[in-house]
Every structure is written in structure tokens, then in C-alpha cells.
mmCIF file of C-alpha atoms and ligand atoms in Angstrom:
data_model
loop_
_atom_site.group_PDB
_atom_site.id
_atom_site.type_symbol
_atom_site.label_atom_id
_atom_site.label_comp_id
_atom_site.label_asym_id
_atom_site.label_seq_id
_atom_site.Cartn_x
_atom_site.Cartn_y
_atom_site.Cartn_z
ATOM 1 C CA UNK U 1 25.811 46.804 112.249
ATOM 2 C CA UNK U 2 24.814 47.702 115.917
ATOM 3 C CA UNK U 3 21.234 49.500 115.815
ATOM 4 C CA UNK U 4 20.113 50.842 119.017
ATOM 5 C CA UNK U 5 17.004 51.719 119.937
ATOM 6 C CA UNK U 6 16.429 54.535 123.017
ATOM 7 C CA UNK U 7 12.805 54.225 123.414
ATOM 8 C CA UNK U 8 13.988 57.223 126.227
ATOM 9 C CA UNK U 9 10.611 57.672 128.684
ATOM 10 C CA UNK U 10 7.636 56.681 126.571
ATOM 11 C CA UNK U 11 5.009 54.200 126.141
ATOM 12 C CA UNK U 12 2.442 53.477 128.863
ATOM 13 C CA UNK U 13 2.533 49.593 130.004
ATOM 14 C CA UNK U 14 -0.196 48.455 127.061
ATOM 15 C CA UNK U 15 1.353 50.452 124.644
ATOM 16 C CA UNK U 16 4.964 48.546 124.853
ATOM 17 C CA UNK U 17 3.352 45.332 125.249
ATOM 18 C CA UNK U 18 1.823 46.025 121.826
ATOM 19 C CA UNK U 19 5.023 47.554 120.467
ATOM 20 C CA UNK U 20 7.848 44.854 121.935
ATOM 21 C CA UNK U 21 5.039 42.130 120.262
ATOM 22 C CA UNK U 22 5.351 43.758 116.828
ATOM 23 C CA UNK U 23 9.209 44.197 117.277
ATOM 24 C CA UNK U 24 9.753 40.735 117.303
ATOM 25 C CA UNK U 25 8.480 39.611 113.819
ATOM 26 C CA UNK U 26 11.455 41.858 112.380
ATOM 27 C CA UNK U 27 14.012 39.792 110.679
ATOM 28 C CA UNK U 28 17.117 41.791 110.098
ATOM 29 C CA UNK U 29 21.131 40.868 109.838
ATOM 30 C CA UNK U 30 21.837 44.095 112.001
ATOM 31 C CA UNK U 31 21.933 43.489 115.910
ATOM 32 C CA UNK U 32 18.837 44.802 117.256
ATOM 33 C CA UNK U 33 19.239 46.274 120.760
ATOM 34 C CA UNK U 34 16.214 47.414 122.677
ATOM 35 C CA UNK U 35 16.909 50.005 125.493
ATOM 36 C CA UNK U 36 13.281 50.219 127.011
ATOM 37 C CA UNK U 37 12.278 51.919 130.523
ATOM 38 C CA UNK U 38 13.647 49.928 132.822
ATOM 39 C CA UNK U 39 10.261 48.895 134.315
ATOM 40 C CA UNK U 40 9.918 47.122 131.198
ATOM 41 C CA UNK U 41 12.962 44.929 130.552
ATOM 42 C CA UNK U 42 11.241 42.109 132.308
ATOM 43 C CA UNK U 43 8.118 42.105 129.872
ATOM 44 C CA UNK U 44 10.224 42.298 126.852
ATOM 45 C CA UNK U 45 9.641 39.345 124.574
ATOM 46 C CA UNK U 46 12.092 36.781 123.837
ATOM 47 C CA UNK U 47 13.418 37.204 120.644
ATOM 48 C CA UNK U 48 16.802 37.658 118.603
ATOM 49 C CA UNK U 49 16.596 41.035 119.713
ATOM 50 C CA UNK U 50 19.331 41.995 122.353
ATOM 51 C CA UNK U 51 18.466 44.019 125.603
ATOM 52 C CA UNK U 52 19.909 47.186 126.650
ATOM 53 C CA UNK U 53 19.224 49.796 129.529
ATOM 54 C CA UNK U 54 19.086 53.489 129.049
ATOM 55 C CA UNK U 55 21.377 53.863 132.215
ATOM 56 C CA UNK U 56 23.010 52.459 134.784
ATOM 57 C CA UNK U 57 24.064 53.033 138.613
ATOM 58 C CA UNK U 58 27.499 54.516 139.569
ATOM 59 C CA UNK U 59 26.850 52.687 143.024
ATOM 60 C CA UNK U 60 27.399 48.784 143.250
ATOM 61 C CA UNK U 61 23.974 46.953 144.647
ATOM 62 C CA UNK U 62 23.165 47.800 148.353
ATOM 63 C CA UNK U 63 21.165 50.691 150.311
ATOM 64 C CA UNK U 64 20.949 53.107 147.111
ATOM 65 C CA UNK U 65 17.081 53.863 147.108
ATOM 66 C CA UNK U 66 15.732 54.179 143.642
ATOM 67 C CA UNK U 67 19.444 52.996 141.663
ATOM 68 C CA UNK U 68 19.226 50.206 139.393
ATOM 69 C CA UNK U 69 23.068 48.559 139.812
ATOM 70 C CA UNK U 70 24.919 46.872 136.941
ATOM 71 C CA UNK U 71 24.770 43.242 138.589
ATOM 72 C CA UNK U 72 21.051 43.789 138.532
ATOM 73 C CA UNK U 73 21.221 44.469 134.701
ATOM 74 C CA UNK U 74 23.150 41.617 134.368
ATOM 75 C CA UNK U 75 20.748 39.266 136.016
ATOM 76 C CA UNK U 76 17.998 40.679 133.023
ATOM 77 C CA UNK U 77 20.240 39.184 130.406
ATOM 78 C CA UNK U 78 20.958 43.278 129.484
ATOM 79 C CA UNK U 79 24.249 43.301 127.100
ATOM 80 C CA UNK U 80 24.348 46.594 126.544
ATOM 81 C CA UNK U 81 23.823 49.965 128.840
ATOM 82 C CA UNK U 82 23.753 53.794 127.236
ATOM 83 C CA UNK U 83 25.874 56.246 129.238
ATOM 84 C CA UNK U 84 26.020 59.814 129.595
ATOM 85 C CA UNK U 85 23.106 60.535 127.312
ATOM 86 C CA UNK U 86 23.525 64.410 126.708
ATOM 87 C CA UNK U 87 19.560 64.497 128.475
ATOM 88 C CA UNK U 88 20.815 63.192 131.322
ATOM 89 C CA UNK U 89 23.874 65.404 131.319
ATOM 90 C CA UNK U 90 21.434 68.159 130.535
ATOM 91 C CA UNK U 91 18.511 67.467 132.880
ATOM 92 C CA UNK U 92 20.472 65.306 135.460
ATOM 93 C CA UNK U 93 23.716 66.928 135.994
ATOM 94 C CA UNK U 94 25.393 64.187 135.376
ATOM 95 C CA UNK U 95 29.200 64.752 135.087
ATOM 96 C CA UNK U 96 32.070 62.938 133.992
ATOM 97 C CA UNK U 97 33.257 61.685 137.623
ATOM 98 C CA UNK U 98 29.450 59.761 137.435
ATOM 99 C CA UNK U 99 29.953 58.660 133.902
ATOM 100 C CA UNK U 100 33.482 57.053 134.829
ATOM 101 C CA UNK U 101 32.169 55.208 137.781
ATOM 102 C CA UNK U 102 29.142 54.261 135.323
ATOM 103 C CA UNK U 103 31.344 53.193 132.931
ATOM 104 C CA UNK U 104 33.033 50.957 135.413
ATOM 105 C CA UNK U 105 30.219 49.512 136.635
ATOM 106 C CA UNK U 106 29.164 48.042 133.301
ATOM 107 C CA UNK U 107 32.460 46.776 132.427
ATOM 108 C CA UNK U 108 32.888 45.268 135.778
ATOM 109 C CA UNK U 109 29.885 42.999 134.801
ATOM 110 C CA UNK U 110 30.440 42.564 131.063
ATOM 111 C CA UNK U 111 28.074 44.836 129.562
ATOM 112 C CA UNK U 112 28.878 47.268 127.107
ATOM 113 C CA UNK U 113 29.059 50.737 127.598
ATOM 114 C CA UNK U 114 27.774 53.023 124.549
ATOM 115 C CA UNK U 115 29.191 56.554 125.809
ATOM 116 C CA UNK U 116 27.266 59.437 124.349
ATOM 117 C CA UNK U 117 29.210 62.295 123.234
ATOM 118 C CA UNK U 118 28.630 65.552 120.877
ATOM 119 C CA UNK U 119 29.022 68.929 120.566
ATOM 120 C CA UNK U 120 25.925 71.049 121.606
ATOM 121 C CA UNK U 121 26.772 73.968 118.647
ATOM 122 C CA UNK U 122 29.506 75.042 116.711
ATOM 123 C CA UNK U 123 33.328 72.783 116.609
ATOM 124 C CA UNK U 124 33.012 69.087 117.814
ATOM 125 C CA UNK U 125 36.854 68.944 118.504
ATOM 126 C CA UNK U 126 37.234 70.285 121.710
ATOM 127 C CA UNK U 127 34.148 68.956 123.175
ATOM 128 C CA UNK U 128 34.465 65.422 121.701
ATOM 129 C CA UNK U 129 38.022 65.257 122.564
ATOM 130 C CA UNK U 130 37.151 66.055 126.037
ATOM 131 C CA UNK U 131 34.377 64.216 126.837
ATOM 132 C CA UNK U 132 36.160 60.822 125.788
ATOM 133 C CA UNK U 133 39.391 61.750 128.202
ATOM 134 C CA UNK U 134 37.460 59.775 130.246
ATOM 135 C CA UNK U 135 38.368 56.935 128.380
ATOM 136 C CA UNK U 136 41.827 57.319 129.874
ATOM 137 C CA UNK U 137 40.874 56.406 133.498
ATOM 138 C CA UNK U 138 38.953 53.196 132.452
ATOM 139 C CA UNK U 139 40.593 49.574 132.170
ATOM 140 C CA UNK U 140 40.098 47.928 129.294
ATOM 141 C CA UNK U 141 37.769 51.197 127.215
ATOM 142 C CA UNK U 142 38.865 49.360 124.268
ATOM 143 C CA UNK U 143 35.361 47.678 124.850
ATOM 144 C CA UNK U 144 33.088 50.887 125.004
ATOM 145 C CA UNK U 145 30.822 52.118 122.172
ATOM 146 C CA UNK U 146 31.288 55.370 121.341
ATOM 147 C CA UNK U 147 28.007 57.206 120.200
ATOM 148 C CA UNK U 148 28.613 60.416 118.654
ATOM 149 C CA UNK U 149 25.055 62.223 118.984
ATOM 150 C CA UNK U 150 25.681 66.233 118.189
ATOM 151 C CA UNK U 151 22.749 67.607 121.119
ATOM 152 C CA UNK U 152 21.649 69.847 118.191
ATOM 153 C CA UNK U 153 20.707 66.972 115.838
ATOM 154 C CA UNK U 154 18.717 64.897 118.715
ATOM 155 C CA UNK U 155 15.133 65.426 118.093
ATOM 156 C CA UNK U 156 15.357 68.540 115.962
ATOM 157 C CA UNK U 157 14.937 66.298 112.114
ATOM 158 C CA UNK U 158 18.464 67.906 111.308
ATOM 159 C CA UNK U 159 21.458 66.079 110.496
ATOM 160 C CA UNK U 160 25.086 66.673 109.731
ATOM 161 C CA UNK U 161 26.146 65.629 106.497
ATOM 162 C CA UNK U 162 27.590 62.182 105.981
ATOM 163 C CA UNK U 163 30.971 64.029 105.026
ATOM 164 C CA UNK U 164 30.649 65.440 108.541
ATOM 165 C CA UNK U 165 29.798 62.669 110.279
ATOM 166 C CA UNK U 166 32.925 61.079 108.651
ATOM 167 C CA UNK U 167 35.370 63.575 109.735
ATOM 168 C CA UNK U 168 33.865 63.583 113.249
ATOM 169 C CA UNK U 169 34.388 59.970 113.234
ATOM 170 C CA UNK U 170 37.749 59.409 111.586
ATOM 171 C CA UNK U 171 38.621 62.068 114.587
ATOM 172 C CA UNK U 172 37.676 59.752 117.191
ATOM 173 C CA UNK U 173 38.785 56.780 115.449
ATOM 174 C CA UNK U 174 42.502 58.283 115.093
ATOM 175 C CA UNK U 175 42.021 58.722 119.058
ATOM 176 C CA UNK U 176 40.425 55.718 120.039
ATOM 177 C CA UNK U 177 40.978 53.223 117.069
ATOM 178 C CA UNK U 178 39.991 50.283 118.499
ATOM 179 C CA UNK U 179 36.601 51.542 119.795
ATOM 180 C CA UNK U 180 33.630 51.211 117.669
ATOM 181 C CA UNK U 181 31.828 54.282 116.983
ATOM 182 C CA UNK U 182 27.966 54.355 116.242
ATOM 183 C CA UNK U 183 25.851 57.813 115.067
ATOM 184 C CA UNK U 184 22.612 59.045 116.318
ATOM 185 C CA UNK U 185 20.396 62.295 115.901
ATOM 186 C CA UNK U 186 17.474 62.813 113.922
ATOM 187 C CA UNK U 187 18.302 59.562 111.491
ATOM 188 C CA UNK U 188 14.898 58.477 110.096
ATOM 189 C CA UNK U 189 13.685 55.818 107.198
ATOM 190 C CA UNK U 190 14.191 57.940 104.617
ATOM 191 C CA UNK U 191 17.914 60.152 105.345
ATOM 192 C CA UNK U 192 19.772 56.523 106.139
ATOM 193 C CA UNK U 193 20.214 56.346 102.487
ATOM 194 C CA UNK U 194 22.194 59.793 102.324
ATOM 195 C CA UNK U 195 24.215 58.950 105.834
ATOM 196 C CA UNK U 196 25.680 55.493 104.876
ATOM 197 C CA UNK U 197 29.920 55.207 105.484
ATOM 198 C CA UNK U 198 32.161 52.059 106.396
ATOM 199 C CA UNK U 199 33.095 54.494 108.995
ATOM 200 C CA UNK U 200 30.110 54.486 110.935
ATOM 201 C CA UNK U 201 29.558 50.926 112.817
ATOM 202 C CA UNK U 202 25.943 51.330 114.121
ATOM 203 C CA UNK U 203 23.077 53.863 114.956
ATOM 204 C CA UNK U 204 21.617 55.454 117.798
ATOM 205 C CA UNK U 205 17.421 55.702 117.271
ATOM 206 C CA UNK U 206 15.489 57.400 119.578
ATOM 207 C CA UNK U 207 12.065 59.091 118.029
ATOM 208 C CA UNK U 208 12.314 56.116 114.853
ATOM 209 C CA UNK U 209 12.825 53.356 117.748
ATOM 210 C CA UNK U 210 8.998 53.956 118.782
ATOM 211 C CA UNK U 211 7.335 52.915 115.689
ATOM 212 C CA UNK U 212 7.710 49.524 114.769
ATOM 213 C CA UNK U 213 6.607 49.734 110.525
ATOM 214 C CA UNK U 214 9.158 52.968 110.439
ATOM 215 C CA UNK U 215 11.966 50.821 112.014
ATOM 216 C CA UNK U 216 11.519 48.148 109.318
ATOM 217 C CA UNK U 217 11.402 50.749 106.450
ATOM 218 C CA UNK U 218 14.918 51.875 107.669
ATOM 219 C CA UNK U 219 16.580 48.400 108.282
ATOM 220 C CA UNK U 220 14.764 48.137 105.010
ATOM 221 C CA UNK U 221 16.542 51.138 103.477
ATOM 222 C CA UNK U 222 20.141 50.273 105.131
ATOM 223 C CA UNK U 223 20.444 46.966 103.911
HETATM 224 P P1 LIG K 1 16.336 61.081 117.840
HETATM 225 O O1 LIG K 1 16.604 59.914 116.936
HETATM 226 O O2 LIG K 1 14.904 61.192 118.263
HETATM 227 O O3 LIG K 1 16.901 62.354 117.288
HETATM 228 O O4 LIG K 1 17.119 60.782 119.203
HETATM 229 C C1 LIG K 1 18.438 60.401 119.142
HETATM 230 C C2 LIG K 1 18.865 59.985 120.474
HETATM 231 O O5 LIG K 1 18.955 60.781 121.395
HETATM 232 C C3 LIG K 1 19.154 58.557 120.678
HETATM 233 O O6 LIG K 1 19.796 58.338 121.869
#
């Protein structure tokens, strides 16, 4: 299983040196993938664990002050890059032309997209359905992640149930069927046990990603 971990905007520069240290003496059969800040992806450890990014320019390298471009990403050994986060759609504006042309941009340089999608309140269909149309205007989507993260669940310790995560999943999955589709909101050490499916091919961590004895209780309790 694919377990991501969105560390989002925390830890100071001595805090994540102690935290990336303790991450590395976790032994797990799951594929670890650390999205730090980016100022940090330099002073990550070596270890099995895989590097991600939390985002990603829609520009290619060149006079773009403050972007960080996909062949730059590539040249930190990142494998992995989170787009369209619903806090950056929320706090950043960030639309769907930007999230195609991010989308792109990782591809172009083999790293893989995990899209970010969910419903803010009430019926996933329609807003699932039309987030991921994006999907049609990119070659070879096939190799995105898709993250379904409902915005209500991020952050807020609730959850849908694992029958609802399987029918939001089995939705995308008739769409997209060759795309792998992870979960995220709100999943903790101790609700993993209750939101377990063959469905569901990897999770999305943000507030469990930032403590390193919590993140071994749940690979713990998902094994
Ligand atoms: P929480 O796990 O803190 O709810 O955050 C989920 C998330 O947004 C991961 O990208």
C-alpha cells in the first residue's frame, strides 16, 4: 500500500531534523512517501522512504520567481508530487486549468501525480465526477493517483464510513479503472482498523504524518 505523508507547513528546521531522524528506523512493507516543505527535501535522510513534494509548478524552469518546476523535483530524487490539495484550491485559488498544467508537468518528468479530490458537504458525485474531467485532457492519466479527501473530513477527526468510502471509490474506479485510488481525512492509529477495503490502495496522512510513534502504531494497526 501507498502511505503518504503531507507534513503540509509545519515543523521549524530542528524540529524535522529530529522528526525525518526518527522516521527512518520505521520498517514497514507499505511504501512510505514523505511530502515535507520543500525547503526540506534536501535534509531528508536517506532511507527506504520515498520523497514527495506537496506541489508543484504549472510553469517549466526559467524566470518564475518563487516556483519550484517539476525538473527541479526531479533532480531531488522526488517520485511523487500532491496536486490540487483542496487548501490550496481553498486558500490559493487554484483551478483546474493550473491543476492540468500541474499535472502535466509531473508526468512530463516521471513523477506521479496524486490528484486531490472530494466533496466539501453533502453528494460526492457531481463534484468528484467533475473534478477528475480533468483527467480527460491529460496523456497517459492512467498514471495519476487519485486521492479522494472529502474537505469536511480533513482535520475535523471525522470520517466517512468504510461502506462510504467504498462506494465513493468503486465510483471512481468504474470511471477511471486503471487509476489507483488512495483515501485521506482524519485517518488516525486507532480508526485504520474500522476503514480497511481491497478497494482502497493507499492513504493520505496529514495531522498523523507529524508524529513519528503515532505513524508506527498505525502501520502497526494496518498490517
Ligand atoms: P488530516 O489527516 O490531518 O485530516 O489531513 C488529511 C490531508 O489533508 C492529507 O493531505
Amino acid at each position: 500500500m501507498l502511505i503518504i505523508l503531507n507534513n503540509k507547513c509545519n515543523f521549524t528546521l530542528n524540529q524535522f531534523k529530529q522528526y525525518s531522524q526518527e522516521l527512518t528506523t520505521i520498517k514497514t512493507q507499505h511504501e512510505l512517501v514523505l511530502c515535507p516543505t520543500n525547503i526540506y527535501l534536501s535534509i531528508t535522510p536517506k532511507s527506504e522512504i520515498v520523497l514527495g513534494a506537496q506541489d508543484i509548478s504549472m510553469y517549466h524552469e526559467g524566470s518564475k520567481t518563487g516556483e519550484v518546476a517539476a525538473k527541479q523535483l526531479k533532480s531531488m530524487n522526488v517520485e511523487y508530487v500532491i496536486v490540487g490539495h483542496s487548501e490550496r484550491r481553498l486558500y490559493l485559488n487554484e483551478n483546474d486549468k493550473q491543476i492540468t498544467e500541474k499535472l502535466r508537468r509531473s508526468l512530463e518528468q516521471d513523477i506521479i501525480p496524486i490528484l486531490c479530490v472530494g466533496e466539501t458537504i453533502g453528494d460526492y458525485q457531481q463534484v468528484v465526477s467533475k473534478q477528475l474531467e480533468i483527467l480527460k485532457n491529460i496523456e497517459h492519466f492512467e498514471n495519476v493517483i487519485i486521492a479522494y479527501e472529502p474537505v469536511w473530513a480533513i482535520g475535523s477527526g471525522k470520517t466517512p464510513t468504510i461502506k462510504q468510502i467504498n462506494e465513493v471509490i468503486s465510483f471512481i474506479k468504474k470511471i477511471y479503472p486503471q487509476n489507483k485510488v488512495i483515501y485521506g481525512g482524519s485517518i488516525n492509529e486507532f480508526n485504520i482498523s474500522n476503514l480497511k477495503s481491497n478497494l482502497i490502495d493507499g492513504y493520505l496522512l496529514g495531522g498523523l504524518s507529524l508524529n513519528s510513534e503515532r505513524l508506527k502504531a498505525f502501520l502497526e494497526n494496518l498490517e
